[in-house]
Each structure stands twice: as C-alpha cells, then as structure tokens.
Amino acid sequence: MTEPDALTELRERLREFAAERDWVQFHSPKNLAIALSVEAAELLVHFQWVTEEASQRLPAGQMVQVREELADVLLYLVRLADRLGVDLVAAANDKIEVNARKYPSGEVRGSSRKYTER
Amino acid sequence: MTEPDALTELRERLREFAAERDWVQFHSPKNLAIALSVEAAELLVHFQWVTEEASQRLPAGQMVQVREELADVLLYLVRLADRLGVDLVAAANDKIEVNARKYPSGEVRGSSRKYTER
Amino acid sequence: MTEPDALTELRERLREFAAERDWVQFHSPKNLAIALSVEAAELLVHFQWVTEEASQRLPAGQMVQVREELADVLLYLVRLADRLGVDLVAAANDKIEVNARKYPSGEVRGSSRKYTER
Amino acid sequence: MTEPDALTELRERLREFAAERDWVQFHSPKNLAIALSVEAAELLVHFQWVTEEASQRLPAGQMVQVREELADVLLYLVRLADRLGVDLVAAANDKIEVNARKYPSGEVRGSSRKYTER
C-alpha cells in the first residue's frame, strides 16, 4: 500500500476544512486566484525594503511570519488547483521540462540570458 | 526505503537546474519573492474579467495556460522555501491547525464570518 | 501664472517627505515597484471574497480603508514615476490613444472582445 | 474659469471610453481592483531580476514598456476611484498627513525605522 503524497493529503484536509464550514460557496477559482495573489504579496511585504543580501538572513521573528505566508500561498495554490482539477506536481514537472528546453544549460550558462534580456 | 516526497524531488530538480545554469546568484529570497508574486498575478490575469461562475469552466485552451501558471507558482514557491530553509509541507500543516482554532466549524458554519467581516 | 497640477504637487510633497527623513536611499525604482504591487494587493484584499455586485456598495467603514489604500497606490505610483523621470499624465493620455486604436468602438461594441477572448 | 485638473480629465476620458464600448458592465470595483493589481505586477516584471542599482538606469527600450505599464496602473486606479466615488488627490493628500504624523522627521531621520523594523 502506498502512502498518499503530502500534497494529496493537504488537498484532502482543505476539502474537509471548507466543507465543514460551508465555505465551498466562496471558493470559486476566481476568488481563490485573488486570494493566492494577495498571499504572495503579503509574503513580498517582508522583502520590500531589505537588500537582496539581507533577504538571505532575515531576523528569526520575521522568519516565523514568512513561514506562515509561505504556508498560506501553498494552501491557496493546492485549493485552487483542486477546484480546477489540475495535478500540481505533474504540471510542475512538465514545466521544468519546458524550461530545460527553453534555456539549455550549455547555451545560457554564464550569460544568464533570461535574467538580463527581456 | 522510503520514496522521496514529490516536493522534495521538485526542490532537488530546481537546485540542479539553477546550479547548471549558474543562476543561483539571481535567486536571492527577495528576487524569488518578487517572481512568485509576478507569477501569481499572471495566473490571476486569466480570471480578471470572467464571472465567478465562468471561472469554474474555463475554455480548454485557457486551461492549458492556467496549468502552466499554477506550475510556475509552485516552482518559485518551492525554490524560495528552499533558499529560506523552510519545510513547506510542515508549515502548511501547522497553518491548517492555526486556522482550525481560529475558525471553529461549530461557530463559523453558515455565518462565514471570515468572508463577510473584516 | 499657472497653478501647479495636483500630481505635480504630490510629487513635490513626496520628494520633500523622503528627503527630510533620509529615505531616498530606500527608494530605488525596484523597491518602489515592489511597494506599489504590495499596496495594490492590500487594496485587493477588500474585494477578495465579495461578489462583483457587493463590491459596488461596500460598508462605510470598509470604504475608509479602501480610500487609504487607493491613496497609497497613487503615492507610490507618483514617487516611482518621479524616480524614473516619467510624466504620468502624458503617459496615461498616450496609452488611451493606443487603446482607442486597438479597440475601435465600432468594432468591439457589444462583443467586448477584450474581455471574452484572450 | 478654471481648467480641469489632469486626473479629472483622465477620469472623463475613461468614462467615455467605457461607455462607447459598452464595457461599463465589466467595470465592477472588484474586477478593476484585480486589473490594477495585475498591471502593478506587469510593471514589477521589469524589475524582478535587476539589482536596485541597475533599476535606476534601465535600457531605453525597456523604459518604453515601463512607461506604458505606469500608465496602465494610473488608468485603472483613476477608473476604480471613479467607480467608488473617491477623490484620489484628496485621499493622497490626507494620507501624506497621516504618514507625517506617524513618521515625524525628527524621530525617524537616519534610523529609518519604517524600513528596518516591522
């Protein structure tokens, strides 16, 4: 017997959570996509005035909040994907393949084209 | 022997991907948090002018794009969590516990307080 | 003698505000663009779980907060445009011209192409 | 006779623009708040992988695009404020007063509290 994947478990917990509270009515993909975007911005708040270097070593108190915001992003992402019937892990692995073809390591190494050109 | 979790595998693939391209230099938490927010907005684009109801049944062609944007959000989220040393799944499960205490199903059922009050 | 335009006055007030507090060092275009995005999301928070219809008649207490968030977006927008040397009003008028050519009223009227196709 | 303010003129142009195309139906505050957030993110795209220093001197070609995105943010902001009946300039001036009380220049000068503490 295989153990369920961590994301599958999260998906199930979120389904129950919404059902128990009669919140499914609010969870249209449109609303969940808004919520996801809002949570991503709440995460970004913690980085807005720090330098890139300082962003690597945030104070412990702030890291507690950052960890919560990362969790919120994942929760809305899993819930939105569920409502849309998308397998997140399969989609992510497919996207890595696409990116690997788009940015072959032999060609972009050093030049970092993606990051310096638009 | 346990199989690695899907998110752990993604994390490893993304580490290699960045290392092979010498892109780690661009992956400060600040930059990754920006990228995550940008990808969440690119996902939101697909929902901005549709009704909530229509957002439940997007045309197939659009779903292909939505699936890619969902993937991009997950990839940057996994990469950012890795750079910050955060275990995403543990953080998400902890957050569900916090939410369960904050919104007890017996109290909020039907009233949907979270969604109608601020 | 012409009176200065309202946006020009805001720009000047914001320049003084930053200079008096020695905050110019934090106001790189990158940081201001992040702050603008964060403020836009803080505005969006107020609309995330309401229906489109309800969004037309928010409670008075919430409108006080929405008005503040609208202000924050304008302030960061004016400040960012100033740091980049862009004349916002001229840019906006130019963009209206571009949009008028892109969506001729005779062609898109009723069909609302922009909103139903991607 | 006073000349209309630049933002008032923009507001009027946007009202006509939407009416001529029968697009008012799509312009609920909720949808406009989403669009504003999306445009702010499209602006942020241009800054996501550049350093703060480089963000001060973007290539001319990119500045053309940045100017358009700044315009888009202003247009949606003006349109949203109009639909909500908010006077943007008055709101912005009020907010500067609030900020001046919150961050007295004598106290925060040098320390830049806002930017280093949360």
Short mmCIF file of C-alpha atoms in Angstrom, two decimals:
data_model
loop_
_atom_site.label_atom_id
_atom_site.label_comp_id
_atom_site.label_asym_id
_atom_site.label_seq_id
_atom_site.Cartn_x
_atom_site.Cartn_y
_atom_site.Cartn_z
CA MET A 1 0.00 0.00 0.00
CA THR A 2 1.36 3.38 -0.97
CA GLU A 3 1.27 6.30 1.40
CA PRO A 4 -0.54 9.31 0.00
CA ASP A 5 1.63 12.16 -1.19
CA ALA A 6 1.96 15.23 1.06
CA LEU A 7 0.14 17.47 -1.42
CA THR A 8 -2.67 14.93 -1.78
CA GLU A 9 -3.08 14.94 1.98
CA LEU A 10 -3.15 18.73 2.06
CA ARG A 11 -5.77 18.75 -0.69
CA GLU A 12 -7.96 16.38 1.31
CA ARG A 13 -7.58 18.39 4.52
CA LEU A 14 -8.54 21.58 2.70
CA ARG A 15 -11.59 19.94 1.12
CA GLU A 16 -12.83 18.85 4.54
CA PHE A 17 -11.99 22.21 6.07
CA ALA A 18 -14.10 24.09 3.54
CA ALA A 19 -16.95 21.57 3.61
CA GLU A 20 -17.22 21.59 7.40
CA ARG A 21 -17.54 25.38 7.40
CA ASP A 22 -19.82 25.61 4.37
CA TRP A 23 -17.18 27.74 2.67
CA VAL A 24 -17.15 25.94 -0.67
CA GLN A 25 -19.54 28.60 -1.98
CA PHE A 26 -16.78 31.23 -1.63
CA HIS A 27 -14.12 29.10 -3.28
CA SER A 28 -14.68 29.91 -6.92
CA PRO A 29 -11.44 29.69 -8.92
CA LYS A 30 -11.68 33.47 -9.44
CA ASN A 31 -11.78 34.16 -5.69
CA LEU A 32 -9.05 31.65 -4.93
CA ALA A 33 -6.80 33.16 -7.61
CA ILE A 34 -7.29 36.57 -5.96
CA ALA A 35 -6.52 35.11 -2.52
CA LEU A 36 -3.37 33.44 -3.86
CA SER A 37 -2.17 36.74 -5.31
CA VAL A 38 -2.90 38.56 -2.05
CA GLU A 39 -0.95 35.98 -0.03
CA ALA A 40 2.01 36.20 -2.40
CA ALA A 41 2.01 39.97 -1.81
CA GLU A 42 1.82 39.51 1.96
CA LEU A 43 4.93 37.37 1.65
CA LEU A 44 6.60 40.03 -0.50
CA VAL A 45 5.96 42.66 2.21
CA HIS A 46 8.77 41.10 4.24
CA PHE A 47 11.27 41.68 1.45
CA GLN A 48 10.26 45.07 0.15
CA TRP A 49 12.78 47.32 1.90
CA VAL A 50 15.61 44.87 2.58
CA THR A 51 18.58 44.39 0.33
CA GLU A 52 18.99 41.14 -1.59
CA GLU A 53 21.81 40.23 0.74
CA ALA A 54 19.81 40.92 3.89
CA SER A 55 16.94 38.87 2.47
CA GLN A 56 19.14 35.78 2.94
CA ARG A 57 19.31 36.27 6.71
CA LEU A 58 16.05 37.65 8.00
CA PRO A 59 15.68 38.01 11.78
CA ALA A 60 14.16 34.92 13.47
CA GLY A 61 10.97 36.77 14.45
CA GLN A 62 10.35 37.75 10.87
CA MET A 63 11.08 34.22 9.64
CA VAL A 64 8.15 32.98 11.75
CA GLN A 65 5.86 35.27 9.79
CA VAL A 66 7.49 34.45 6.46
CA ARG A 67 6.96 30.74 7.13
CA GLU A 68 3.25 31.40 7.72
CA GLU A 69 2.94 33.37 4.50
CA LEU A 70 4.70 30.61 2.55
CA ALA A 71 2.16 28.19 4.04
CA ASP A 72 -0.76 30.42 3.03
CA VAL A 73 0.48 30.57 -0.56
CA LEU A 74 0.76 26.77 -0.70
CA LEU A 75 -2.68 26.26 0.84
CA TYR A 76 -4.45 28.52 -1.66
CA LEU A 77 -2.42 27.06 -4.51
CA VAL A 78 -3.40 23.50 -3.59
CA ARG A 79 -7.04 24.51 -3.12
CA LEU A 80 -7.19 26.39 -6.44
CA ALA A 81 -5.56 23.51 -8.34
CA ASP A 82 -8.07 21.15 -6.75
CA ARG A 83 -11.03 23.30 -7.81
CA LEU A 84 -9.63 23.39 -11.35
CA GLY A 85 -8.83 19.68 -11.45
CA VAL A 86 -5.11 20.26 -12.04
CA ASP A 87 -2.42 17.87 -10.77
CA LEU A 88 0.10 20.38 -9.43
CA VAL A 89 3.11 18.08 -9.24
CA ALA A 90 2.62 16.78 -12.78
CA ALA A 91 2.17 20.34 -14.03
CA ALA A 92 5.37 21.46 -12.26
CA ASN A 93 7.41 18.58 -13.65
CA ASP A 94 6.11 19.30 -17.15
CA LYS A 95 7.08 22.95 -16.73
CA ILE A 96 10.62 22.05 -15.69
CA GLU A 97 10.93 20.09 -18.96
CA VAL A 98 9.68 23.09 -20.93
CA ASN A 99 12.16 25.37 -19.17
CA ALA A 100 15.02 22.93 -19.74
CA ARG A 101 14.36 23.04 -23.49
CA LYS A 102 13.94 26.83 -23.46
CA TYR A 103 17.14 27.51 -21.53
CA PRO A 104 19.68 24.78 -22.41
CA SER A 105 22.42 24.89 -19.79
CA GLY A 106 25.17 24.84 -22.42
CA GLU A 107 23.83 27.99 -24.05
CA VAL A 108 22.73 30.17 -21.17
CA ARG A 109 25.43 29.31 -18.64
CA GLY A 110 27.21 32.45 -17.57
CA SER A 111 25.24 34.67 -19.92
CA SER A 112 22.06 34.23 -17.90
CA ARG A 113 20.09 35.50 -20.84
CA LYS A 114 16.74 35.07 -19.12
CA TYR A 115 17.73 37.48 -16.43
CA THR A 116 19.40 40.20 -18.39
CA GLU A 117 17.32 40.40 -21.54
CA ARG A 118 13.62 40.74 -21.98
CA MET B 1 13.36 2.54 1.94
CA THR B 2 11.00 5.47 1.55
CA GLU B 3 10.41 7.18 -1.73
CA PRO B 4 11.18 10.86 -1.67
CA ASP B 5 8.19 13.14 -1.49
CA ALA B 6 7.09 14.93 -4.67
CA LEU B 7 8.01 18.37 -3.29
CA THR B 8 11.42 17.11 -2.19
CA GLU B 9 12.02 15.87 -5.72
CA LEU B 10 10.95 19.20 -7.18
CA ARG B 11 13.27 21.01 -4.78
CA GLU B 12 16.19 18.84 -5.91
CA ARG B 13 15.40 19.32 -9.60
CA LEU B 14 15.27 23.10 -9.12
CA ARG B 15 18.58 23.14 -7.24
CA GLU B 16 20.25 21.32 -10.08
CA PHE B 17 18.54 23.46 -12.68
CA ALA B 18 19.85 26.68 -11.13
CA ALA B 19 23.33 25.30 -10.45
CA GLU B 20 23.80 24.01 -14.01
CA ARG B 21 22.95 27.44 -15.39
CA ASP B 22 24.88 29.45 -12.80
CA TRP B 23 21.63 31.16 -11.85
CA VAL B 24 21.95 30.77 -8.07
CA GLN B 25 23.36 34.32 -7.98
CA PHE B 26 19.96 35.66 -9.09
CA HIS B 27 17.98 33.59 -6.62
CA SER B 28 18.05 35.78 -3.54
CA PRO B 29 14.90 35.35 -1.43
CA LYS B 30 13.97 38.94 -2.34
CA ASN B 31 14.09 38.21 -6.07
CA LEU B 32 12.29 34.89 -5.70
CA ALA B 33 9.53 36.53 -3.64
CA ILE B 34 9.08 39.09 -6.43
CA ALA B 35 8.97 36.32 -9.05
CA LEU B 36 6.39 34.39 -7.03
CA SER B 37 4.17 37.46 -6.80
CA VAL B 38 4.52 38.11 -10.53
CA GLU B 39 3.57 34.51 -11.37
CA ALA B 40 0.53 34.68 -9.07
CA ALA B 41 -0.57 37.78 -10.98
CA GLU B 42 -0.02 36.07 -14.33
CA LEU B 43 -2.37 33.36 -13.09
CA LEU B 44 -4.88 35.99 -11.96
CA VAL B 45 -4.91 37.51 -15.47
CA HIS B 46 -6.99 34.54 -16.62
CA PHE B 47 -9.71 35.31 -14.10
CA GLN B 48 -9.85 39.10 -14.21
CA TRP B 49 -12.82 39.68 -16.50
CA VAL B 50 -14.72 36.42 -16.09
CA THR B 51 -17.55 35.93 -13.63
CA GLU B 52 -17.08 33.64 -10.65
CA GLU B 53 -19.34 31.12 -12.32
CA ALA B 54 -17.47 31.20 -15.62
CA SER B 55 -14.20 30.78 -13.72
CA GLN B 56 -15.33 27.22 -12.90
CA ARG B 57 -15.42 26.22 -16.56
CA LEU B 58 -12.63 27.96 -18.45
CA PRO B 59 -12.19 27.01 -22.12
CA ALA B 60 -9.75 24.13 -22.66
CA GLY B 61 -7.21 26.36 -24.42
CA GLN B 62 -7.10 28.69 -21.49
CA MET B 63 -6.81 25.82 -19.01
CA VAL B 64 -3.53 24.83 -20.70
CA GLN B 65 -2.16 28.26 -19.84
CA VAL B 66 -3.64 28.26 -16.36
CA ARG B 67 -1.99 24.90 -15.66
CA GLU B 68 1.39 26.38 -16.67
CA GLU B 69 0.90 29.38 -14.41
CA LEU B 70 -0.06 27.14 -11.48
CA ALA B 71 3.16 25.23 -12.14
CA ASP B 72 5.22 28.43 -12.18
CA VAL B 73 3.79 29.50 -8.82
CA LEU B 74 4.66 26.12 -7.28
CA LEU B 75 8.18 26.14 -8.73
CA TYR B 76 9.03 29.58 -7.34
CA LEU B 77 7.38 28.72 -4.03
CA VAL B 78 9.44 25.54 -3.67
CA ARG B 79 12.61 27.35 -4.68
CA LEU B 80 12.01 30.26 -2.28
CA ALA B 81 11.20 27.92 0.63
CA ASP B 82 14.40 26.01 -0.13
CA ARG B 83 16.52 29.18 -0.10
CA LEU B 84 14.95 30.13 3.24
CA GLY B 85 15.29 26.65 4.74
CA VAL B 86 11.55 26.27 5.29
CA ASP B 87 9.77 22.89 5.12
CA LEU B 88 6.69 23.86 3.11
CA VAL B 89 4.54 20.85 3.94
CA ALA B 90 5.19 21.13 7.69
CA ALA B 91 4.46 24.89 7.53
CA ALA B 92 1.19 24.26 5.64
CA ASN B 93 0.03 21.61 8.10
CA ASP B 94 0.85 23.90 11.03
CA LYS B 95 -1.15 26.68 9.35
CA ILE B 96 -4.19 24.45 8.93
CA GLU B 97 -4.08 23.82 12.70
CA VAL B 98 -3.92 27.57 13.37
CA ASN B 99 -6.86 28.18 11.03
CA ALA B 100 -8.88 25.37 12.63
CA ARG B 101 -8.53 27.05 16.04
CA LYS B 102 -9.26 30.50 14.58
CA TYR B 103 -12.39 29.41 12.73
CA PRO B 104 -14.04 26.58 14.71
CA SER B 105 -16.51 24.89 12.39
CA GLY B 106 -19.25 24.95 15.03
CA GLU B 107 -19.07 28.74 15.27
CA VAL B 108 -18.48 29.92 11.74
CA ARG B 109 -20.64 27.40 9.89
CA GLY B 110 -23.21 29.21 7.77
CA SER B 111 -22.20 32.63 9.04
CA SER B 112 -18.92 32.50 7.13
CA ARG B 113 -17.60 35.26 9.32
CA LYS B 114 -14.20 35.28 7.71
CA TYR B 115 -15.70 36.15 4.39
CA THR B 116 -18.26 38.74 5.34
CA GLU B 117 -16.49 40.68 8.08
CA ARG B 118 -13.11 42.22 8.13
CA MET C 1 0.69 82.30 -13.71
CA THR C 2 -0.49 78.72 -13.89
CA GLU C 3 -1.28 76.74 -10.78
CA PRO C 4 0.72 73.55 -10.49
CA ASP C 5 -1.13 70.38 -11.34
CA ALA C 6 -2.29 68.16 -8.46
CA LEU C 7 0.10 65.34 -9.39
CA THR C 8 3.00 67.78 -9.63
CA GLU C 9 2.21 68.99 -6.13
CA LEU C 10 2.05 65.42 -4.83
CA ARG C 11 5.38 64.68 -6.48
CA GLU C 12 6.97 67.66 -4.74
CA ARG C 13 5.48 66.76 -1.36
CA LEU C 14 6.80 63.20 -1.67
CA ARG C 15 10.28 64.42 -2.63
CA GLU C 16 10.41 66.58 0.47
CA PHE C 17 8.97 63.84 2.63
CA ALA C 18 11.68 61.37 1.62
CA ALA C 19 14.49 63.94 1.78
CA GLU C 20 13.54 65.12 5.29
CA ARG C 21 13.64 61.55 6.57
CA ASP C 22 16.75 60.50 4.65
CA TRP C 23 14.68 57.79 2.97
CA VAL C 24 15.80 58.45 -0.60
CA GLN C 25 18.34 55.64 -0.17
CA PHE C 26 15.47 53.12 0.09
CA HIS C 27 13.59 54.49 -2.89
CA SER C 28 15.22 52.60 -5.73
CA PRO C 29 12.79 52.00 -8.60
CA LYS C 30 12.98 48.27 -7.79
CA ASN C 31 11.87 48.80 -4.20
CA LEU C 32 9.17 51.29 -5.17
CA ALA C 33 7.79 48.89 -7.80
CA ILE C 34 7.57 46.20 -5.09
CA ALA C 35 5.83 48.63 -2.72
CA LEU C 36 3.35 49.62 -5.43
CA SER C 37 2.50 45.99 -6.07
CA VAL C 38 2.08 45.32 -2.35
CA GLU C 39 -0.27 48.30 -1.96
CA ALA C 40 -2.34 47.19 -4.95
CA ALA C 41 -2.73 43.80 -3.24
CA GLU C 42 -3.71 45.44 0.06
CA LEU C 43 -6.46 47.20 -1.87
CA LEU C 44 -7.49 43.92 -3.49
CA VAL C 45 -7.89 42.31 -0.05
CA HIS C 46 -11.10 44.29 0.39
CA PHE C 47 -12.62 42.73 -2.71
CA GLN C 48 -11.43 39.15 -2.48
CA TRP C 49 -14.49 37.44 -1.00
CA VAL C 50 -17.25 39.84 -2.04
CA THR C 51 -19.35 39.41 -5.15
CA GLU C 52 -18.96 41.86 -8.02
CA GLU C 53 -22.31 43.32 -7.11
CA ALA C 54 -21.45 43.76 -3.43
CA SER C 55 -18.18 45.42 -4.46
CA GLN C 56 -20.24 48.38 -5.71
CA ARG C 57 -21.62 49.09 -2.24
CA LEU C 58 -19.00 48.36 0.38
CA PRO C 59 -19.86 49.23 4.00
CA ALA C 60 -18.81 52.76 5.01
CA GLY C 61 -16.19 51.50 7.47
CA GLN C 62 -14.51 49.48 4.79
CA MET C 63 -14.64 52.38 2.33
CA VAL C 64 -12.46 54.39 4.75
CA GLN C 65 -9.79 51.71 4.45
CA VAL C 66 -10.24 51.35 0.70
CA ARG C 67 -9.77 55.11 0.29
CA GLU C 68 -6.47 54.87 2.20
CA GLU C 69 -5.26 52.00 0.04
CA LEU C 70 -6.16 53.91 -3.14
CA ALA C 71 -4.10 56.79 -1.76
CA ASP C 72 -1.13 54.52 -1.05
CA VAL C 73 -1.19 53.19 -4.59
CA LEU C 74 -1.21 56.73 -6.01
CA LEU C 75 1.60 57.88 -3.71
CA TYR C 76 3.93 55.04 -4.67
CA LEU C 77 2.99 55.41 -8.32
CA VAL C 78 3.82 59.14 -8.32
CA ARG C 79 7.06 58.50 -6.43
CA LEU C 80 8.16 55.69 -8.76
CA ALA C 81 7.35 57.73 -11.88
CA ASP C 82 9.35 60.61 -10.42
CA ARG C 83 12.38 58.39 -9.76
CA LEU C 84 12.17 57.12 -13.33
CA GLY C 85 11.62 60.56 -14.86
CA VAL C 86 8.27 59.63 -16.38
CA ASP C 87 5.44 62.15 -16.83
CA LEU C 88 2.49 60.05 -15.65
CA VAL C 89 -0.29 62.15 -17.15
CA ALA C 90 1.35 62.29 -20.57
CA ALA C 91 1.97 58.54 -20.42
CA ALA C 92 -1.66 57.86 -19.49
CA ASN C 93 -3.01 60.05 -22.28
CA ASP C 94 -0.72 58.34 -24.78
CA LYS C 95 -1.95 54.96 -23.57
CA ILE C 96 -5.60 55.96 -24.03
CA GLU C 97 -4.75 56.76 -27.67
CA VAL C 98 -3.11 53.37 -28.10
CA ASN C 99 -6.14 51.63 -26.58
CA ALA C 100 -8.55 53.62 -28.76
CA ARG C 101 -6.75 52.36 -31.89
CA LYS C 102 -6.56 48.81 -30.52
CA TYR C 103 -10.25 48.62 -29.59
CA PRO C 104 -12.22 50.79 -32.05
CA SER C 105 -15.65 51.39 -30.51
CA GLY C 106 -17.42 50.48 -33.77
CA GLU C 107 -15.81 47.05 -33.81
CA VAL C 108 -15.79 45.94 -30.21
CA ARG C 109 -19.11 47.42 -29.07
CA GLY C 110 -21.31 44.67 -27.68
CA SER C 111 -18.82 41.94 -28.49
CA SER C 112 -16.44 43.12 -25.79
CA ARG C 113 -13.73 41.13 -27.43
CA LYS C 114 -11.06 42.21 -24.96
CA TYR C 115 -12.97 40.71 -22.10
CA THR C 116 -14.12 37.43 -23.57
CA GLU C 117 -11.16 36.37 -25.66
CA ARG C 118 -7.55 36.11 -24.80
CA MET D 1 -12.78 79.84 -15.36
CA THR D 2 -10.58 77.11 -14.01
CA GLU D 3 -9.06 74.44 -16.19
CA PRO D 4 -9.97 70.92 -15.19
CA ASP D 5 -7.30 69.00 -13.36
CA ALA D 6 -5.35 66.36 -15.30
CA LEU D 7 -6.82 63.49 -13.27
CA THR D 8 -10.34 64.85 -13.76
CA GLU D 9 -9.74 64.89 -17.49
CA LEU D 10 -8.45 61.32 -17.42
CA ARG D 11 -11.49 60.25 -15.43
CA GLU D 12 -13.79 61.77 -18.04
CA ARG D 13 -11.91 60.20 -20.93
CA LEU D 14 -12.12 56.78 -19.28
CA ARG D 15 -15.84 57.16 -18.62
CA GLU D 16 -16.46 57.92 -22.28
CA PHE D 17 -14.14 55.15 -23.38
CA ALA D 18 -16.03 52.52 -21.39
CA ALA D 19 -19.48 53.86 -22.31
CA GLU D 20 -18.73 53.94 -26.05
CA ARG D 21 -17.67 50.30 -25.94
CA ASP D 22 -20.42 49.12 -23.60
CA TRP D 23 -17.72 47.98 -21.18
CA VAL D 24 -19.19 49.50 -18.03
CA GLN D 25 -20.73 46.09 -17.27
CA PHE D 26 -17.23 44.65 -16.78
CA HIS D 27 -16.01 47.51 -14.59
CA SER D 28 -17.17 46.39 -11.16
CA PRO D 29 -14.83 47.62 -8.42
CA LYS D 30 -13.85 44.00 -7.81
CA ASN D 31 -12.75 43.49 -11.41
CA LEU D 32 -10.98 46.85 -11.57
CA ALA D 33 -9.10 46.09 -8.33
CA ILE D 34 -7.93 42.81 -9.89
CA ALA D 35 -6.86 44.62 -13.07
CA LEU D 36 -4.95 47.22 -11.04
CA SER D 37 -3.08 44.50 -9.18
CA VAL D 38 -2.28 42.69 -12.43
CA GLU D 39 -0.91 45.88 -14.01
CA ALA D 40 1.23 46.61 -10.94
CA ALA D 41 2.71 43.11 -11.33
CA GLU D 42 3.34 43.66 -15.05
CA LEU D 43 5.31 46.74 -14.05
CA LEU D 44 7.21 44.75 -11.41
CA VAL D 45 8.25 42.20 -14.06
CA HIS D 46 10.73 44.75 -15.38
CA PHE D 47 12.49 44.95 -12.01
CA GLN D 48 12.44 41.34 -10.88
CA TRP D 49 15.94 40.22 -11.80
CA VAL D 50 17.80 43.53 -11.87
CA THR D 51 19.73 44.92 -8.94
CA GLU D 52 18.46 48.01 -7.14
CA GLU D 53 21.27 49.97 -8.72
CA ALA D 54 20.51 48.76 -12.24
CA SER D 55 16.84 49.61 -11.69
CA GLN D 56 17.86 53.28 -11.73
CA ARG D 57 19.14 53.07 -15.28
CA LEU D 58 17.01 50.69 -17.31
CA PRO D 59 17.79 50.41 -21.04
CA ALA D 60 15.78 52.85 -23.21
CA GLY D 61 13.81 50.06 -24.86
CA GLN D 62 12.67 48.76 -21.53
CA MET D 63 11.78 52.25 -20.32
CA VAL D 64 9.25 52.48 -23.17
CA GLN D 65 7.49 49.42 -21.76
CA VAL D 66 7.82 50.60 -18.17
CA ARG D 67 6.20 53.93 -19.12
CA GLU D 68 3.25 52.02 -20.62
CA GLU D 69 2.83 49.91 -17.50
CA LEU D 70 2.94 53.02 -15.28
CA ALA D 71 0.19 54.45 -17.50
CA ASP D 72 -1.91 51.30 -17.16
CA VAL D 73 -1.67 51.42 -13.38
CA LEU D 74 -2.79 55.06 -13.36
CA LEU D 75 -5.67 54.39 -15.74
CA TYR D 76 -7.10 51.54 -13.68
CA LEU D 77 -6.53 53.47 -10.47
CA VAL D 78 -8.44 56.51 -11.79
CA ARG D 79 -11.22 54.29 -13.13
CA LEU D 80 -11.56 52.34 -9.87
CA ALA D 81 -11.59 55.50 -7.74
CA ASP D 82 -14.28 56.90 -10.04
CA ARG D 83 -16.46 53.80 -9.68
CA LEU D 84 -16.07 54.03 -5.90
CA GLY D 85 -16.68 57.79 -5.77
CA VAL D 86 -13.28 58.52 -4.22
CA ASP D 87 -11.38 61.77 -4.86
CA LEU D 88 -7.88 60.37 -5.39
CA VAL D 89 -5.95 63.60 -4.91
CA ALA D 90 -7.75 64.48 -1.68
CA ALA D 91 -7.21 60.92 -0.41
CA ALA D 92 -3.50 61.09 -1.26
CA ASN D 93 -3.03 64.43 0.47
CA ASP D 94 -4.84 63.13 3.55
CA LYS D 95 -2.59 60.08 3.57
CA ILE D 96 0.56 62.22 3.44
CA GLU D 97 -0.69 64.00 6.58
CA VAL D 98 -1.25 60.64 8.31
CA ASN D 99 2.23 59.48 7.33
CA ALA D 100 3.80 62.75 8.53
CA ARG D 101 2.30 62.20 11.99
CA LYS D 102 3.26 58.53 12.00
CA TYR D 103 6.86 59.13 10.98
CA PRO D 104 7.96 62.52 12.40
CA SER D 105 11.12 63.52 10.56
CA GLY D 106 12.89 64.42 13.81
CA GLU D 107 12.42 60.91 15.17
CA VAL D 108 12.93 58.64 12.21
CA ARG D 109 15.69 60.55 10.42
CA GLY D 110 18.68 58.31 9.96
CA SER D 111 17.12 55.40 11.82
CA SER D 112 14.62 54.78 9.03
CA ARG D 113 12.53 52.77 11.42
CA LYS D 114 9.82 52.05 8.90
CA TYR D 115 12.26 50.29 6.66
CA THR D 116 14.25 48.25 9.12
CA GLU D 117 11.62 47.18 11.66
CA ARG D 118 8.32 45.55 11.16
#
